[in-house]
Coordinates of C-alpha atoms in Angstrom, one line a residue:
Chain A
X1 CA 49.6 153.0 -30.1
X2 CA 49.9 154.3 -33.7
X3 CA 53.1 156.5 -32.6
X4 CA 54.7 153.4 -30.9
X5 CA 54.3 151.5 -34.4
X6 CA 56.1 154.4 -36.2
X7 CA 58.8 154.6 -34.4
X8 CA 58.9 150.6 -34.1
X9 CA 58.8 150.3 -37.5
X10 CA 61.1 153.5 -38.2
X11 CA 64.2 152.0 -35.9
X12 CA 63.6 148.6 -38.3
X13 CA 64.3 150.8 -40.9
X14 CA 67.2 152.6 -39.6
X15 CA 68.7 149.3 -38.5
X16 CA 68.5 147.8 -42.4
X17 CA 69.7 151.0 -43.8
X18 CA 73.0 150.8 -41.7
X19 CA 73.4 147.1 -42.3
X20 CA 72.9 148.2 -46.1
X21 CA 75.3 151.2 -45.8
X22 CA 77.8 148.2 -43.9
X23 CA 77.6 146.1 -46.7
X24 CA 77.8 148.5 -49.1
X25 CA 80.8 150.4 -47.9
X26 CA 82.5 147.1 -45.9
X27 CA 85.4 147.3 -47.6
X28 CA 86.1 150.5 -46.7
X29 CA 85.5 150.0 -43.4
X30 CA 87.3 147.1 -43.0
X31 CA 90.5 148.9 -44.6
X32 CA 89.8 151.2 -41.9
X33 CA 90.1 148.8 -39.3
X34 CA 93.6 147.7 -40.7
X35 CA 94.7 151.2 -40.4
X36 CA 93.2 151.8 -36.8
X37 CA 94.6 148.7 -35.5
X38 CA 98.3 149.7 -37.0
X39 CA 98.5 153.1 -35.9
X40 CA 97.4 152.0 -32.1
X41 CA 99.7 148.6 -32.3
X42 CA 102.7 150.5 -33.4
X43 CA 101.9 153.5 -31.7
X44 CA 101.9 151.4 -28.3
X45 CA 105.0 149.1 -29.1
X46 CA 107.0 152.3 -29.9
X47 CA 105.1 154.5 -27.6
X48 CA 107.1 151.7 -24.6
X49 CA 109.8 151.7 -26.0
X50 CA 110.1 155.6 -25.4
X51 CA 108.5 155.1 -22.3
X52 CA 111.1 152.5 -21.2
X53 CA 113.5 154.8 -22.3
X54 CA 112.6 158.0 -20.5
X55 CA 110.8 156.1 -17.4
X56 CA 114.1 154.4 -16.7
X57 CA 116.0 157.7 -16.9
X58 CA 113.0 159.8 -15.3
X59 CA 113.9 157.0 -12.5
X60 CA 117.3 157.1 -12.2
X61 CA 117.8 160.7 -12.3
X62 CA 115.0 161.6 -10.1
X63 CA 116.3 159.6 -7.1
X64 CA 119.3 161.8 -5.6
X65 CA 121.5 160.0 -4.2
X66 CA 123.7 161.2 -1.3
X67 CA 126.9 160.2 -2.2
X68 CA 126.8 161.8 -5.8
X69 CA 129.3 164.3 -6.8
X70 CA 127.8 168.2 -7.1
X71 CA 128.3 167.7 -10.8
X72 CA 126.4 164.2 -11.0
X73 CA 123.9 166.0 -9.6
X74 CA 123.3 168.5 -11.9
X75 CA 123.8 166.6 -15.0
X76 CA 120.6 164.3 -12.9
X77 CA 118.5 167.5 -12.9
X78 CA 119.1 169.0 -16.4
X79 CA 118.2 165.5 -18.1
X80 CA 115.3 165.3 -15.6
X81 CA 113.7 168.4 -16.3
X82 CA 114.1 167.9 -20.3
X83 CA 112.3 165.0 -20.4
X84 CA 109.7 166.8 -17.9
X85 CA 109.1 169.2 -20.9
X86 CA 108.7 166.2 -23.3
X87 CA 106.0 164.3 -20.8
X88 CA 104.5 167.6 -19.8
X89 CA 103.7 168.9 -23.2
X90 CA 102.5 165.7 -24.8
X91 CA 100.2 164.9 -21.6
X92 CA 99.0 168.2 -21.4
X93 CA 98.2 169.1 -25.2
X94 CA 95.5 167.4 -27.1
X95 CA 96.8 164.6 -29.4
X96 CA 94.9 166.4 -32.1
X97 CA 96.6 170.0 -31.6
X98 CA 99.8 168.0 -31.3
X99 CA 99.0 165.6 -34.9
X100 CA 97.4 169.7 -36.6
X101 CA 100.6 171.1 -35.8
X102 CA 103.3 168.4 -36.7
X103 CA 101.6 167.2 -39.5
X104 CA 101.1 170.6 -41.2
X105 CA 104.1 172.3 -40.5
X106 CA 107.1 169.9 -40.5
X107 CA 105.8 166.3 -41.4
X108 CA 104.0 166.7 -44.7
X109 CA 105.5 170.5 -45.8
X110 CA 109.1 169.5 -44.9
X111 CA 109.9 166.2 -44.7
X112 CA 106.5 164.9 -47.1
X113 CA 105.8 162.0 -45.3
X114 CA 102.5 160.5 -45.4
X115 CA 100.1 160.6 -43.2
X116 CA 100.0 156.9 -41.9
X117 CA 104.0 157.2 -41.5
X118 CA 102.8 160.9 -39.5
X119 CA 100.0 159.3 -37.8
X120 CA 102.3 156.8 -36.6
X121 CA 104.8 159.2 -35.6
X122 CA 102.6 161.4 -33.4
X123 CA 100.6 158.6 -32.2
X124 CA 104.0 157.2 -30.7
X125 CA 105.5 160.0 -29.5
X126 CA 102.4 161.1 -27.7
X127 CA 101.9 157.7 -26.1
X128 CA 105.8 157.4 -25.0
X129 CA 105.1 160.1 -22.5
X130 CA 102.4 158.4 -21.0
X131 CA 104.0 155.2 -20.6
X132 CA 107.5 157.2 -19.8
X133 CA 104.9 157.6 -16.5
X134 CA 103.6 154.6 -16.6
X135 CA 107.3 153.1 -16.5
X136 CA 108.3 155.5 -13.7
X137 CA 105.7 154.7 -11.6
X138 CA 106.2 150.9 -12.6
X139 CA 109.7 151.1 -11.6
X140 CA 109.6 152.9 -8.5
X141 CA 106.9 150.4 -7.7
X142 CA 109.8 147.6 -7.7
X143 CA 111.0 146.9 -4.4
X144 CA 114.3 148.6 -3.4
X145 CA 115.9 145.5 -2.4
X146 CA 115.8 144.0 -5.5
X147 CA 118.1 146.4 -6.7
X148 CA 120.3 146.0 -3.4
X149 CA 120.2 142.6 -4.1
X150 CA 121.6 143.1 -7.5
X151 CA 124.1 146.0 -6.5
X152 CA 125.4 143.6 -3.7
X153 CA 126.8 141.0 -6.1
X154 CA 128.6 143.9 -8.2
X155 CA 126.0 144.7 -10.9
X156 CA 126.1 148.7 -12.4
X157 CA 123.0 150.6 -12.7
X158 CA 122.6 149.5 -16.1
X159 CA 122.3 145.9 -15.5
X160 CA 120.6 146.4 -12.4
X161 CA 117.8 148.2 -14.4
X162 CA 118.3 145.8 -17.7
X163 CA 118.5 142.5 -16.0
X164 CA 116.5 142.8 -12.8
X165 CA 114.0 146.0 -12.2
X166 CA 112.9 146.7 -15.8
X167 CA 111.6 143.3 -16.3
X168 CA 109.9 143.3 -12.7
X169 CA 108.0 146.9 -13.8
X170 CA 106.9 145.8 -17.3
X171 CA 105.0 142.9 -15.2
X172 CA 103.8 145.5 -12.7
X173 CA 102.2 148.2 -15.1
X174 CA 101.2 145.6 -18.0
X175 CA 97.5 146.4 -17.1
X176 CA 98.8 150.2 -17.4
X177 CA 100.4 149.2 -20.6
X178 CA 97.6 147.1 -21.9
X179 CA 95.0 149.9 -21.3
X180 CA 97.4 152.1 -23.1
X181 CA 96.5 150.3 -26.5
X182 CA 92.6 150.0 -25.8
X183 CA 93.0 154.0 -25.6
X184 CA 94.8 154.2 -28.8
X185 CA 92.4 152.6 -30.6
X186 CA 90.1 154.6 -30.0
X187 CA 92.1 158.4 -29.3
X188 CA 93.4 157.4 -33.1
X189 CA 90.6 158.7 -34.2
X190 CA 91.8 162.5 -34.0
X191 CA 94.2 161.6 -36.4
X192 CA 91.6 162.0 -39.1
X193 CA 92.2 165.4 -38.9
X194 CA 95.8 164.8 -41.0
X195 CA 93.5 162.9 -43.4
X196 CA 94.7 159.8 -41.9
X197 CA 92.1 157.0 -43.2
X198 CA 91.1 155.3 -40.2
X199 CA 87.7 154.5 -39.0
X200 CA 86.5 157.8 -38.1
X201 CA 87.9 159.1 -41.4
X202 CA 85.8 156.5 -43.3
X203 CA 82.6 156.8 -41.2
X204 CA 83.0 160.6 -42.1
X205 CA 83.7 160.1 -45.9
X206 CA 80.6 157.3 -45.8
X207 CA 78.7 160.2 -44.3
X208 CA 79.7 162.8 -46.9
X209 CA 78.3 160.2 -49.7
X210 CA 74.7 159.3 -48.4
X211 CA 74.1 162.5 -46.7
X212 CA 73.2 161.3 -42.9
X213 CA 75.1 160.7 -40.4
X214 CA 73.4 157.9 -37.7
X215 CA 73.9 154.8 -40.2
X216 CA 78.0 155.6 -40.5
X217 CA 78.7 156.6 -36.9
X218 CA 77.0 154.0 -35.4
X219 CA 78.5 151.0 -37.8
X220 CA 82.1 152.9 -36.4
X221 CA 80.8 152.9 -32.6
X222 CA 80.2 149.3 -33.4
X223 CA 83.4 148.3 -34.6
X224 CA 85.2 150.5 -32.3
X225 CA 83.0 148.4 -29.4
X226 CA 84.2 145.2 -31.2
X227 CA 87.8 146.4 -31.1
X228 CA 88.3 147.5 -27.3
X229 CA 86.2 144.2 -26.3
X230 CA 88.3 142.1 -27.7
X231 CA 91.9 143.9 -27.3
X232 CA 90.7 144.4 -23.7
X233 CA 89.9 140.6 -23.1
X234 CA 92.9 139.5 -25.1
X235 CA 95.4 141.6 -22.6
X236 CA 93.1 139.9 -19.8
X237 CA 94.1 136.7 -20.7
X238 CA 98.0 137.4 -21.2
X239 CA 97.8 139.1 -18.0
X240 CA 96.1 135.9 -15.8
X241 CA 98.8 133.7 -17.2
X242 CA 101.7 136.5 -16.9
X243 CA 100.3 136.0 -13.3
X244 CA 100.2 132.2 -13.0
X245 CA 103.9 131.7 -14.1
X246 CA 105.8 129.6 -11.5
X247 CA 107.9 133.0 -10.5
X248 CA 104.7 134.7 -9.4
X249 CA 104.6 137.9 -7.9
X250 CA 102.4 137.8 -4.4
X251 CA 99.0 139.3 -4.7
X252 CA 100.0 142.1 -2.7
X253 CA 102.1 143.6 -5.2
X254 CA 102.1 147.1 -5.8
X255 CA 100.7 148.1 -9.1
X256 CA 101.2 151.8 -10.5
X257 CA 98.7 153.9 -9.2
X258 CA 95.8 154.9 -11.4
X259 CA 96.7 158.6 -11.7
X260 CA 99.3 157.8 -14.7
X261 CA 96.8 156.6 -16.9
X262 CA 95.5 158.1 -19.5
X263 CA 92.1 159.1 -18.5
Chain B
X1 CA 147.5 136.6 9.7
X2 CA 147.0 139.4 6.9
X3 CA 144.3 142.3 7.8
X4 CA 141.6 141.4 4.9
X5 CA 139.6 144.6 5.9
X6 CA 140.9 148.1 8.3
X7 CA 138.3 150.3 9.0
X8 CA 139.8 154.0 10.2
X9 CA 137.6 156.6 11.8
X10 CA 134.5 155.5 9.8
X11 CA 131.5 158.5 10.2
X12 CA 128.2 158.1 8.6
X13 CA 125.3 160.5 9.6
X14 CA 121.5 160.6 7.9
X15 CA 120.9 164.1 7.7
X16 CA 121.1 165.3 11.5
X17 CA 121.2 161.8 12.8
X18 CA 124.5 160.7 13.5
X19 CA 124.7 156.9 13.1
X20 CA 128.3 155.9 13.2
X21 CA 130.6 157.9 15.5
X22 CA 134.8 157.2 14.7
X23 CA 134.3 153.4 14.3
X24 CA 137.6 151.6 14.2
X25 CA 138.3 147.9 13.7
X26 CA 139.9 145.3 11.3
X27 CA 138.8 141.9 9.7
X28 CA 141.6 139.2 9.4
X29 CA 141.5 135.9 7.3
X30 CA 139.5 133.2 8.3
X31 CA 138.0 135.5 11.2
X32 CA 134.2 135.2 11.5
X33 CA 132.9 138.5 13.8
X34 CA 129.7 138.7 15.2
X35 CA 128.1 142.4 15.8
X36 CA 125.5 143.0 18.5
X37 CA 123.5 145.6 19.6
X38 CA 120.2 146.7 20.1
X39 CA 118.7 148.2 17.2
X40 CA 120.0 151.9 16.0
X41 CA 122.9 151.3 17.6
X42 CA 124.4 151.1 13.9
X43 CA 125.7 147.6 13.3
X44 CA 123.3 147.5 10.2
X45 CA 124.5 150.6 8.8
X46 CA 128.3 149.5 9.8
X47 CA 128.4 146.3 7.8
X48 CA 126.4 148.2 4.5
X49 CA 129.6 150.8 4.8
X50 CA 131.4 147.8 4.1
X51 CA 130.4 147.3 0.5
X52 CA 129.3 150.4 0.1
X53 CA 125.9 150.1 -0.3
X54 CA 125.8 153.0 2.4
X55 CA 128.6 155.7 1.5
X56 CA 130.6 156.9 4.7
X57 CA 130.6 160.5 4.9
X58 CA 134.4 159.9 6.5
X59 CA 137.1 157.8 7.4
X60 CA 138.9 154.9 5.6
X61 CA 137.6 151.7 4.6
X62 CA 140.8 149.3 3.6
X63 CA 140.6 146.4 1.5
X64 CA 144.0 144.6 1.0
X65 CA 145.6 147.9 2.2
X66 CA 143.7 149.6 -0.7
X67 CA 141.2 152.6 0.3
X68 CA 137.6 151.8 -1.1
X69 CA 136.8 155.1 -0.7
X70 CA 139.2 156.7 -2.9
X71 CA 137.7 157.8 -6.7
X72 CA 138.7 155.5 -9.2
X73 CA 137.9 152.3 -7.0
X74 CA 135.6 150.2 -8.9
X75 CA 132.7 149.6 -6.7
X76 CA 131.0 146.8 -8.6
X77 CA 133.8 144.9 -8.7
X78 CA 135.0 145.1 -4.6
X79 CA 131.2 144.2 -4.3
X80 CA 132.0 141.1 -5.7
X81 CA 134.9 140.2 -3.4
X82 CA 133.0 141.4 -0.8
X83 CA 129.2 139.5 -0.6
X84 CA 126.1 140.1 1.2
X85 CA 123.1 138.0 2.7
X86 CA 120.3 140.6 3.2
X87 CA 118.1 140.1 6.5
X88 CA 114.9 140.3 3.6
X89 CA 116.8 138.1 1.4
X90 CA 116.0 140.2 -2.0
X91 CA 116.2 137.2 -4.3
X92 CA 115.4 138.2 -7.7
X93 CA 111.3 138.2 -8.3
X94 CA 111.5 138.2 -11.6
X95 CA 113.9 134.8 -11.8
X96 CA 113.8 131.5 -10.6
X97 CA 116.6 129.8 -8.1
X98 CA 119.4 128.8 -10.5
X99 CA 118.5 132.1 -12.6
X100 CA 119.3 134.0 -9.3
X101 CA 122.5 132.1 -8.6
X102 CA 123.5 132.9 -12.1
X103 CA 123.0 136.3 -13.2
X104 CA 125.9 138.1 -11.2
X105 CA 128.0 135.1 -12.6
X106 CA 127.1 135.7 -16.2
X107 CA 126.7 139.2 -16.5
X108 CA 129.1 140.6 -13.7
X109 CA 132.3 137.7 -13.6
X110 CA 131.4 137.0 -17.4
X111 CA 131.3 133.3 -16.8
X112 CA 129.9 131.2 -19.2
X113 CA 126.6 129.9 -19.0
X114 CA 127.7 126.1 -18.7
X115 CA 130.7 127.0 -15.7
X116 CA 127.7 129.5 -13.7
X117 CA 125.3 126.5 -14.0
X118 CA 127.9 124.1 -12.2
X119 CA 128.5 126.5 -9.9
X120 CA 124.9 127.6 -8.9
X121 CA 124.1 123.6 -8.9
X122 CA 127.7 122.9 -6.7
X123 CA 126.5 125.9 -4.0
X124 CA 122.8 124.9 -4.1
X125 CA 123.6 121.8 -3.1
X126 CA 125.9 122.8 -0.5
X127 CA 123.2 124.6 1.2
X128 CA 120.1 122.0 0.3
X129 CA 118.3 123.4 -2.1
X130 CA 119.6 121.6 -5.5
X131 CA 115.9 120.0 -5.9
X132 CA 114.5 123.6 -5.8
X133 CA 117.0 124.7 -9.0
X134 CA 114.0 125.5 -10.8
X135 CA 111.2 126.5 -8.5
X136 CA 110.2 130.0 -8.5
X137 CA 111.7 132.1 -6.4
X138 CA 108.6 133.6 -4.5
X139 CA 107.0 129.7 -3.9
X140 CA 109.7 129.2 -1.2
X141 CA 109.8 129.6 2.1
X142 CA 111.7 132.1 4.2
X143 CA 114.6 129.9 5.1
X144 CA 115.0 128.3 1.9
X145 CA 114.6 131.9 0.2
X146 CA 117.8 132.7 2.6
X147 CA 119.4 129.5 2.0
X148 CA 119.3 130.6 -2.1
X149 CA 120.7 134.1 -0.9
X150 CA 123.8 132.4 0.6
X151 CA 124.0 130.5 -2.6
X152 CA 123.7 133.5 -4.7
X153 CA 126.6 135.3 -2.5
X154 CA 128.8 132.4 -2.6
X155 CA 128.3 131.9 -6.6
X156 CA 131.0 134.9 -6.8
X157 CA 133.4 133.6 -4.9
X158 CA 133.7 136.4 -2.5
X159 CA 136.7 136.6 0.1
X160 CA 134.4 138.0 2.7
X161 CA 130.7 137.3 3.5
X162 CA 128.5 140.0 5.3
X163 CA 125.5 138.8 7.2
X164 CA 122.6 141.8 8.0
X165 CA 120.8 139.8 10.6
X166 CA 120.3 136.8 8.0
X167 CA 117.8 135.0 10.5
X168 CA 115.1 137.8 11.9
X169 CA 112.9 137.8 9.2
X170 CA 112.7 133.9 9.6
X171 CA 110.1 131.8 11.3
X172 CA 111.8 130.6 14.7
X173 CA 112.4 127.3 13.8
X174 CA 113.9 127.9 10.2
X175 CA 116.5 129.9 12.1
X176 CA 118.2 126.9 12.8
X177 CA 119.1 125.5 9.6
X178 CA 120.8 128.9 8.4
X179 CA 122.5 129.7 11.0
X180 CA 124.2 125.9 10.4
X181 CA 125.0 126.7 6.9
X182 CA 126.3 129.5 8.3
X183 CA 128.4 127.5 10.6
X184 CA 129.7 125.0 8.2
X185 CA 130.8 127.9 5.9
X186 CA 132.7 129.2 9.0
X187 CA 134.3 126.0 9.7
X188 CA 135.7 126.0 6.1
X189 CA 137.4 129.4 6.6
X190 CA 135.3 132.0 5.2
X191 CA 135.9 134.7 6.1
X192 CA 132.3 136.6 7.8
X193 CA 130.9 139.6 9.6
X194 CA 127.7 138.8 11.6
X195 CA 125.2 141.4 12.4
X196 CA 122.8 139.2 14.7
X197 CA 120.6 138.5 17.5
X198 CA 121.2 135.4 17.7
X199 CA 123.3 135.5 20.7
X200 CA 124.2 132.0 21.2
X201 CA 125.6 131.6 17.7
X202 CA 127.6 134.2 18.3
X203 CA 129.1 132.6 21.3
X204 CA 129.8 129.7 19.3
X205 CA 131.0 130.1 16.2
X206 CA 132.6 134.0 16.4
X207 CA 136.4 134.4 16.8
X208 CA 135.8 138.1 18.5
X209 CA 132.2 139.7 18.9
X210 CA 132.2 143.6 18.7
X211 CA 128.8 145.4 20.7
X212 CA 127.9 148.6 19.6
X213 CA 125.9 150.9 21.0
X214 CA 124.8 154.6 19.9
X215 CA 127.4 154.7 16.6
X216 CA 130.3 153.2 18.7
X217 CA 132.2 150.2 18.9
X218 CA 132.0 149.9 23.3
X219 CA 133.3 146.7 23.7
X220 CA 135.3 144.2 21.6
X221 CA 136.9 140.9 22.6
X222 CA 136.5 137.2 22.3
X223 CA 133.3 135.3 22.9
X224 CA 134.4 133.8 26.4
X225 CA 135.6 137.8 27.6
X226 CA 132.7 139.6 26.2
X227 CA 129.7 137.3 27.2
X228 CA 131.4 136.1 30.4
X229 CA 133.4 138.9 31.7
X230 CA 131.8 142.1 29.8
X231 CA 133.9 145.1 31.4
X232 CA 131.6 147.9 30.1
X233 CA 128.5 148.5 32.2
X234 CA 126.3 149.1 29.1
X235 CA 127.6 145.7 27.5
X236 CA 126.3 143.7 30.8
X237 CA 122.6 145.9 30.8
X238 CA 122.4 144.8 27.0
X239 CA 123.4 141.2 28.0
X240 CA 121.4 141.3 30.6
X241 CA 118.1 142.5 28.9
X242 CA 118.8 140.0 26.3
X243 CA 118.9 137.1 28.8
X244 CA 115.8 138.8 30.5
X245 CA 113.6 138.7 27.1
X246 CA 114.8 135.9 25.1
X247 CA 114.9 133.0 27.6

């Protein structure tokens, strides 16, 4: 009995000391946020537009077509394995080893940029090869006769893609693309490592100033909580009305499969 | 009459499988040809040859005396003399009916917006489905998604039409109404190759009907000598399992 009134009035303790350390470090938290929210909203909007750039040409040059000349063909496979290196070695290397060795050896030494302008940077380029997935999987997932149907009344490749699948594979891996920024706002926190200020930075500077670390890490699980909940239900929304426009897609349609995502 | 299209020894294989054997045959203006066959025999794979959406591995195909296979052709533009209704329609998801009648105008003929609207509006209304200008294109039906896909192919003013089996993905009794857009756009001289099932059209509307079977043209002729007088033995067994099966 006397143990379970300890610890009852213990955790009432804890729980006022973190609302105190909130309060009294708010500001820095809520700066925090800001830079959180950037780093994952730019890193996403840049991140697909890389991806759009190297899905559509993963795409293109990964379907061999017969009636290409020898040397089309080629070309196809140099430019497909290069951006096989880029996706390969930004999927398979931790962001962090990635933001350790940029940062400190080319970004900050060489060309002295800051490390939200870095954070940004590596954030982007490490999310472009997951959505340069994404978008190859969202594009393939577009129904070859659309693209017949667009060849057939003398539209090129490019505004075949630009006009006709591209738009059609942004709808089918927005989920993909959506779940893409709830990931980044949290995966930004390995950027604290470049002594980017985001929310794990300040939870960890909090920490270094009142000596214990429960009251700052759980105030950041909690705004990281508050974050993803409401990012993730915003996307949910756009998504049910991307679906209820007049041109809807059938319910049948193929989305990309799961193993793109980051996971 | 001048020979729109000459076809020459035309040989396309897929991998091993050889799929059309030394086809020969010509298109003239105003002529609307019917192909039939059963399925494999190549007609599909024939009339995709024909705007290249399948690349012959040999043989000529003539436009206007003018190779298509030769480098330096422009593809997308002979596709746009040269139109195609698709058996699964492949209207534009992503756009509505007049988008999907525009598009090719705007972006491939460089029309502007104002003349492409007229246009898609003038051919929408041609084949009934002006009131559906702004509907969605996967709310509609099969036949009216088909009727849009005529539209769409007749927005670039092509010369010649193709048809891959434009009715077998319909519900029986929307067959019907395309195949009388079909006809009208017949009677006013388009020029049209046919690949159908739809036998009875055919016999009606086609100024020569070409069977194929196994990757080669057998017989050729007008509707009258090939449906009443077939001379080939395996033209009468296809006729005949036709009649058998369809009723």
């Amino acid at each position: 009995m006397g143990l379970h009134l300890i610890i009852a009035a213990n955790s009432t303790n804890f729980l006022t000391n973190t609302w105190n350390v909130f309060t009294r470090y708010h500001v820095m938290f809520l700066n925090a946020i800001k830079s959180t929210l950037l780093v994952a909203f730019v890193g996403t909007i840049v991140g697909l537009l890389i991806g759009l750039i190297i899905g559509g040409v993963r795409a293109v040059t990964s379907n061999q077509e017969h009636n290409q000349k020898t040397s089309a063909k080629i070309i196809n496979k140099i430019i497909y394995a290069i951006t096989s290196i880029y996706v390969e070695v930004f999927r398979g290397t931790p962001m962090m080893v990635q933001a350790m060795f940029l940062y400190y050896t080319f970004f900050a030494p060489v060309f002295k940029w800051s490390p939200l302008a870095s954070a940004m940077v590596i954030i982007s380029i490490n999310t472009g090869a997951y959505m340069a997935e994404i978008m190859r999987s969202g594009i393939q997932s577009v129904d070859k006769g659309q693209v017949e149907g667009a060849r057939s009344i003398g539209m090129n490749n490019f505004q075949t893609m630009r006009y006709i699948v591209l738009p059609q594979a942004i709808k089918n891996s927005f989920p993909s693309i959506g779940n893409e920024f709830v990931v980044n706002i949290k995966d930004s926190c390995v950027l604290n490592c470049i002594t980017f200020s985001e929310l794990f930075f300040a939870a960890k500077s909090v920490q270094g100033s009142i000596f214990s670390y429960a009251e700052p890490f759980l105030i950041v699980g909690i705004l990281y909580l508050i974050l993803t909940f409401i990012t993730s239900r915003i996307l949910g929304l756009i998504e049910k009305r991307m679906n209820h426009r007049k041109s809807s897609y059938p319910s049948s349609v193929t989305t990309p499969n799961s193993s793109v995502m980051k996971g | 009459m001048a020979n729109i299209i000459k076809i020459h020894h035309l040989h396309k294989s897929f991998g091993q499988l050889e799929v059309l054997k030394n086809i020969d045959f010509h298109v003239e203006q105003g002529e609307v040809i019917t192909i039939i066959g059963s399925s494999g025999s190549g007609k599909s794979t024939l009339l995709r040859c024909i705007n290249l959406l399948e690349m012959p591995d040999g043989g000529e195909i003539l436009y206007h005396d003018q190779d298509i296979l030769k480098n330096g052709i422009n593809i997308n533009e002979h596709r746009t003399h040269v139109g195609m209704v698709f058996q699964s329609f492949n209207l534009f998801n992503n756009k509505n009916v007049l988008e999907n009648c525009m598009i090719g105008q705007m972006k491939v003929l460089k029309r502007s917006k104002q003349e492409a609207e007229e246009k898609a509006m003038y051919y929408l209304e041609k084949v009934g489905m002006k009131e559906f200008a702004h509907a969605g294109s996967m709310q509609l039906s099969g036949g009216q998604k088909q009727r849009v896909a005529i539209a769409r192919a007749l927005c670039m003013d092509p010369e010649v039409l193709l048809f891959d089996e434009p009715t077998s993905a319909l519900d029986p009794e929307m067959v019907g109404g395309i195949l009388d857009v079909m006809k009208q756009l017949a009677s006013e001289g388009l020029t049209m190759i046919v690949v159908t099932h739809e036998m009875a059209f055919a016999k009606e509307v086609s100024s020569r009907v070409i069977f194929m079977d196994q990757g080669v043209i057998a017989e050729e002729g007008t509707p009258q000598e090939l449906f009443e007088k077939p001379k080939q033995a395996r033209t009468k067994e296809f006729l005949h399992r036709y009649r058998s099966t369809s009723v």
